[in-house]
XYZ file of C-alpha atoms in Angstrom:
364
model
C -20.490 32.055 17.722
C -20.858 30.790 21.314
C -17.824 29.217 22.771
C -18.230 25.453 23.122
C -17.799 23.496 26.396
C -14.242 23.070 27.689
C -12.327 20.489 29.725
C -13.151 22.621 32.766
C -16.912 22.185 32.142
C -16.478 18.437 31.823
C -14.455 18.206 34.945
C -17.010 20.179 36.912
C -19.847 18.125 35.578
C -18.217 14.752 36.349
C -16.760 15.967 39.685
C -13.137 15.147 38.720
C -10.057 17.091 37.997
C -9.103 18.430 34.538
C -6.136 16.094 34.580
C -8.521 13.168 34.885
C -10.534 14.470 31.906
C -7.348 14.850 29.932
C -6.139 11.377 30.706
C -9.650 9.978 29.819
C -9.147 11.102 26.274
C -5.381 10.754 25.862
C -4.658 7.752 27.912
C -7.808 6.107 28.981
C -5.979 3.004 30.216
C -4.684 5.156 33.250
C -8.304 6.000 34.401
C -10.532 3.686 36.351
C -13.420 2.329 34.190
C -16.135 3.838 36.535
C -14.410 7.267 36.470
C -13.889 7.024 32.706
C -17.596 6.425 32.169
C -18.444 9.504 34.310
C -16.160 11.581 32.300
C -17.412 10.348 28.977
C -21.047 10.734 30.049
C -20.404 14.317 31.050
C -18.631 15.116 27.810
C -21.597 13.573 25.843
C -24.135 15.578 27.856
C -22.228 18.841 27.218
C -21.296 18.095 23.556
C -17.611 18.399 24.410
C -15.087 17.397 21.761
C -11.324 17.340 22.769
C -9.283 19.651 20.776
C -6.322 18.305 18.907
C -4.723 21.590 18.915
C -5.078 21.916 22.669
C -3.565 18.521 23.212
C -0.778 19.507 20.860
C 0.010 22.570 23.005
C 0.025 20.482 26.215
C 2.201 17.795 25.091
C 3.684 18.807 21.746
C 1.793 16.148 19.764
C -1.632 15.873 18.159
C -2.138 12.119 18.667
C -2.627 11.690 14.944
C -0.697 10.316 12.147
C -1.161 11.001 8.308
C -1.143 8.732 5.273
C -0.765 10.258 1.752
C -1.906 7.665 -0.756
C -1.828 7.223 -4.519
C -4.332 8.793 -6.750
C -3.099 7.881 -10.174
C -4.292 4.255 -9.990
C -7.886 5.403 -9.866
C -10.096 5.882 -12.979
C -11.465 9.465 -12.547
C -14.909 8.060 -13.330
C -14.637 5.713 -10.333
C -14.684 8.785 -8.075
C -18.088 9.778 -9.105
C -20.844 8.058 -7.118
C -24.620 8.559 -6.936
C -27.771 7.380 -8.545
C -27.648 7.387 -12.200
C -30.300 9.048 -14.530
C -32.274 5.758 -14.827
C -32.578 5.563 -10.984
C -30.426 2.440 -10.518
C -29.165 1.837 -7.003
C -25.437 2.692 -6.935
C -24.753 0.166 -4.292
C -26.144 -2.617 -6.525
C -24.244 -1.289 -9.531
C -20.996 -1.190 -7.518
C -21.553 -4.817 -6.329
C -22.142 -5.981 -9.971
C -19.035 -4.120 -11.100
C -16.908 -5.737 -8.354
C -18.124 -9.157 -9.427
C -17.232 -8.355 -13.053
C -13.794 -7.082 -12.243
C -12.143 -8.031 -9.019
C -8.943 -6.230 -10.024
C -10.331 -2.987 -8.816
C -10.086 -3.755 -5.072
C -8.044 -4.581 -2.997
C -4.820 -3.586 -4.668
C -1.365 -3.303 -3.118
C -1.980 0.234 -1.943
C -5.320 -0.846 -0.324
C -3.696 -3.686 1.631
C -0.869 -1.416 2.896
C -3.244 1.276 3.901
C -5.415 -1.243 5.916
C -2.207 -2.218 7.801
C -1.722 1.507 8.628
C -5.297 1.765 9.726
C -5.221 -1.338 11.990
C -1.985 -0.367 13.712
C -3.184 3.223 14.416
C -6.319 1.754 15.803
C -4.356 -0.659 17.981
C -2.160 2.108 19.270
C -4.916 4.592 19.906
C -3.662 7.065 17.143
C -5.953 8.996 14.876
C -5.333 8.725 11.192
C -5.907 11.383 8.541
C -5.775 9.837 5.074
C -5.619 11.925 1.918
C -4.523 12.111 -1.653
C -4.384 14.646 -4.315
C -4.066 15.085 -8.100
C -1.293 16.629 -10.247
C -2.873 20.014 -9.652
C -3.306 20.014 -5.889
C -1.344 17.122 -4.391
C 1.292 19.411 -2.721
C -1.449 21.553 -1.157
C -3.250 18.506 0.125
C 0.008 17.027 1.524
C 0.938 20.245 3.296
C -2.595 20.367 4.775
C -2.301 16.890 6.129
C 1.236 17.379 7.427
C 0.111 20.519 9.354
C -2.431 18.397 11.345
C -0.390 15.373 12.295
C 2.703 14.222 14.216
C 4.085 12.094 11.441
C 3.379 11.155 7.890
C 3.469 7.839 5.953
C 3.685 8.215 2.103
C 3.561 5.885 -0.884
C 6.496 6.174 -3.324
C 6.420 8.802 -6.077
C 3.101 10.119 -4.780
C 4.425 13.613 -4.303
C 7.526 15.549 -5.592
C 10.810 14.967 -3.836
C 11.173 18.675 -2.991
C 7.773 18.736 -1.165
C 8.622 15.531 0.690
C 11.918 17.001 1.821
C 10.198 20.184 3.011
C 7.711 18.124 5.114
C 10.422 15.840 6.440
C 12.188 18.912 7.889
C 9.118 19.522 10.104
C 7.712 16.089 11.012
C 8.947 12.450 10.706
C 8.145 10.903 7.283
C 8.318 7.128 6.530
C 8.000 5.867 2.911
C 6.943 2.447 1.888
C 9.193 0.796 -0.692
C 11.648 2.845 -2.933
C 14.295 2.925 -0.351
C 16.825 4.088 -2.909
C 14.798 7.186 -3.886
C 14.919 8.999 -0.524
C 17.647 7.313 1.525
C 17.335 10.087 4.173
C 13.894 8.835 5.173
C 12.759 5.905 7.154
C 11.591 3.106 4.897
C 9.625 -0.138 4.924
C 10.355 -2.386 1.976
C 10.517 -6.111 1.263
C 13.146 -8.557 0.076
C 12.561 -8.135 -3.672
C 15.647 -9.907 -4.653
C 15.097 -13.204 -2.874
C 11.500 -13.419 -3.991
C 12.280 -12.890 -7.644
C 15.251 -15.182 -7.576
C 13.224 -17.854 -5.956
C 10.373 -17.676 -8.461
C 12.825 -17.499 -11.371
C 14.782 -20.543 -10.113
C 11.553 -22.478 -9.646
C 10.629 -21.910 -13.288
C 14.105 -23.020 -14.478
C 14.711 -25.907 -12.050
C 11.183 -27.304 -11.393
C 9.712 -26.796 -14.873
C 12.839 -26.825 -16.995
C 12.182 -23.556 -18.717
C 14.987 -21.903 -20.453
C 13.600 -19.002 -22.372
C 12.418 -16.388 -19.904
C 11.559 -12.704 -20.280
C 10.956 -9.938 -17.686
C 8.221 -7.333 -18.109
C 7.262 -4.409 -15.938
C 4.763 -1.591 -16.498
C 6.503 1.036 -14.417
C 10.228 1.658 -13.543
C 10.955 1.880 -9.691
C 13.736 0.918 -7.476
C 11.671 -2.097 -6.244
C 11.224 -3.247 -9.788
C 14.897 -2.528 -10.596
C 15.860 -4.923 -7.723
C 13.520 -7.590 -9.069
C 14.969 -7.289 -12.518
C 18.508 -7.531 -11.204
C 17.560 -10.701 -9.273
C 15.993 -12.078 -12.392
C 19.055 -11.622 -14.438
C 21.333 -12.972 -11.748
C 19.233 -16.176 -11.388
C 19.414 -16.651 -15.177
C 23.200 -15.979 -15.198
C 23.745 -18.527 -12.435
C 21.844 -21.129 -14.434
C 23.888 -20.361 -17.565
C 21.000 -18.681 -19.373
C 20.291 -15.352 -20.985
C 16.951 -13.529 -21.246
C 14.728 -14.553 -24.164
C 14.107 -10.831 -24.764
C 15.422 -7.510 -23.520
C 13.782 -6.627 -20.134
C 11.056 -4.065 -20.898
C 9.504 -1.177 -18.945
C 7.092 0.171 -21.574
C 5.805 3.599 -21.020
C 2.028 3.984 -21.204
C 0.833 1.679 -18.327
C -1.385 -1.320 -18.971
C -2.037 -0.501 -22.656
C 1.764 -0.475 -23.230
C 2.261 -3.826 -21.484
C -0.537 -5.327 -23.605
C 1.089 -4.008 -26.728
C 4.407 -5.609 -25.920
C 2.710 -8.952 -25.427
C 0.812 -8.542 -28.664
C 4.023 -7.857 -30.470
C 5.784 -10.937 -29.045
C 2.813 -13.158 -30.155
C 2.887 -11.554 -33.672
C 6.531 -12.266 -33.939
C 6.066 -15.877 -32.790
C 8.605 -15.130 -30.116
C 6.517 -16.315 -27.127
C 9.040 -17.431 -24.416
C 8.732 -20.340 -21.936
C 7.851 -17.918 -19.142
C 7.103 -14.232 -18.535
C 8.251 -12.950 -15.170
C 6.294 -9.768 -14.400
C 7.323 -7.058 -11.963
C 3.905 -6.832 -10.342
C 0.618 -8.759 -10.168
C -1.174 -6.003 -12.058
C 1.271 -6.356 -14.940
C 0.807 -10.096 -14.885
C -3.020 -9.830 -15.074
C -2.627 -7.601 -18.214
C -0.284 -10.120 -19.691
C -2.774 -12.976 -19.027
C -5.480 -10.987 -20.896
C -3.177 -10.161 -23.844
C -2.057 -13.778 -24.174
C -5.708 -15.033 -24.105
C -6.602 -12.465 -26.705
C -3.796 -13.847 -28.944
C -4.986 -17.408 -28.439
C -1.886 -18.319 -26.402
C -2.634 -20.677 -23.578
C -1.272 -20.342 -20.015
C 0.529 -22.308 -18.713
C 0.575 -24.853 -21.680
C 2.222 -22.499 -24.004
C 3.830 -20.047 -21.587
C 4.053 -19.590 -17.832
C 3.295 -16.254 -16.197
C 4.253 -14.984 -12.746
C 3.730 -11.877 -10.717
C 4.757 -10.070 -7.608
C 2.597 -8.647 -4.815
C -0.017 -11.250 -4.001
C -3.118 -9.196 -4.507
C -6.498 -10.839 -4.166
C -7.248 -10.863 -7.917
C -4.457 -13.231 -8.456
C -6.299 -15.905 -6.589
C -9.534 -15.677 -8.535
C -8.272 -15.056 -12.054
C -8.056 -18.155 -14.240
C -5.532 -19.612 -14.399
C -4.751 -18.520 -10.908
C -1.551 -16.433 -10.622
C 1.781 -17.726 -9.344
C 3.385 -14.819 -7.429
C 5.577 -13.549 -4.734
C 3.416 -12.400 -1.765
C 4.429 -9.224 0.014
C 3.257 -8.880 3.730
C 1.289 -5.692 2.714
C -0.679 -5.420 5.932
C 2.517 -5.756 7.956
C 4.223 -3.189 5.782
C 1.485 -0.681 6.780
C 1.776 -1.617 10.454
C 5.557 -1.196 10.292
C 5.181 2.213 8.866
C 3.216 3.359 11.990
C 5.886 1.694 14.329
C 8.676 3.607 12.566
C 6.808 6.819 12.769
C 6.117 6.574 16.514
C 9.751 5.363 17.104
C 11.024 8.311 15.199
C 8.869 10.651 17.391
C 10.421 9.229 20.526
C 13.955 9.122 19.031
C 14.353 12.020 16.549
C 17.994 11.780 16.245
C 18.399 8.157 15.326
C 19.847 7.427 11.768
C 17.394 6.532 8.996
C 15.903 3.152 9.350
C 15.113 0.803 6.543
C 13.043 -2.187 7.518
C 13.148 -5.045 4.877
C 10.464 -7.656 5.366
C 10.510 -11.225 4.018
C 8.384 -12.404 1.157
C 6.874 -15.703 0.168
C 6.541 -17.577 -3.248
C 2.968 -18.636 -3.857
C 2.736 -21.388 -6.493
C -0.488 -21.607 -8.558
C -1.762 -22.627 -11.907
C -0.152 -19.973 -14.147
C 3.310 -21.580 -13.818
C 1.921 -25.214 -14.141
C 1.616 -25.953 -10.342
C -1.500 -26.713 -8.406
C -2.669 -23.856 -6.100
C -0.988 -24.163 -2.634
């Protein structure tokens, strides 16, 4: 295979030094616009592509960050795209499907990822995004980690042992779950104040006394939310209407809990859900049982995903600054690269209660 053009060829073609070529690609703001145009034109003519590995040798960095995302929230069938046997346009089918079920996108993970992407773009950092499955996630993680300066990860997306191994080589920042890996940098939110505020709103503004907490997945974030819910009830002189529940089995298990509550005629005044996705399942299950929201029972969530605005009744929730969380992950990674010996940082961002129809309020 013939060797491709190098930085030396570009410098010669543009009539500049190799340092100027390097700066054009690494720190373009340090090169005059006219000179930068000459270099880029020469590179285009020659078919030159700057080597990340070469940049790494020169300055000890690749100029790229990595993001390892969830895979388990996806339906395996969703990953298969193409024209179906009847010849239908997949783009049209995808659009119709989005209209039928706006819960598919964007979710929490999508909004956080967008924040990572936007901040990398703003700072001139390349971003490598990947995700695996139970059979290959460690291999994919290692491959990404070998190509980047730092890695952002979602909680519980990879085994702790693999994460520790990667963190020994490059900076790693985790979103949420600060109790899971306290040795890492973290970006999380004020779970406690948000849940307390929404619980107090139900008790104080709506006069509700029988409240239950329901979450589809145990996590340190959800544990914080549960603790705040119980503390708010205790301060109001109340006890939960039902034992807090983290049913195993995902959405189906959450729906089964609600079905059981309805069969037992034990519907409380309000159901405080750990996440918006849990709350949307609860709304469906209540509707299937003929229980009206908010007339018979109030329902609240936590996250602030887009689906909560369009579902009917619209969902009262605690809005996380998800885009800002993604941006903050990039900031922490770059700061860690510049200050590798600093103690682990845990950035806790504020949240906001959003009052809508599902608790009996008008949308804000």
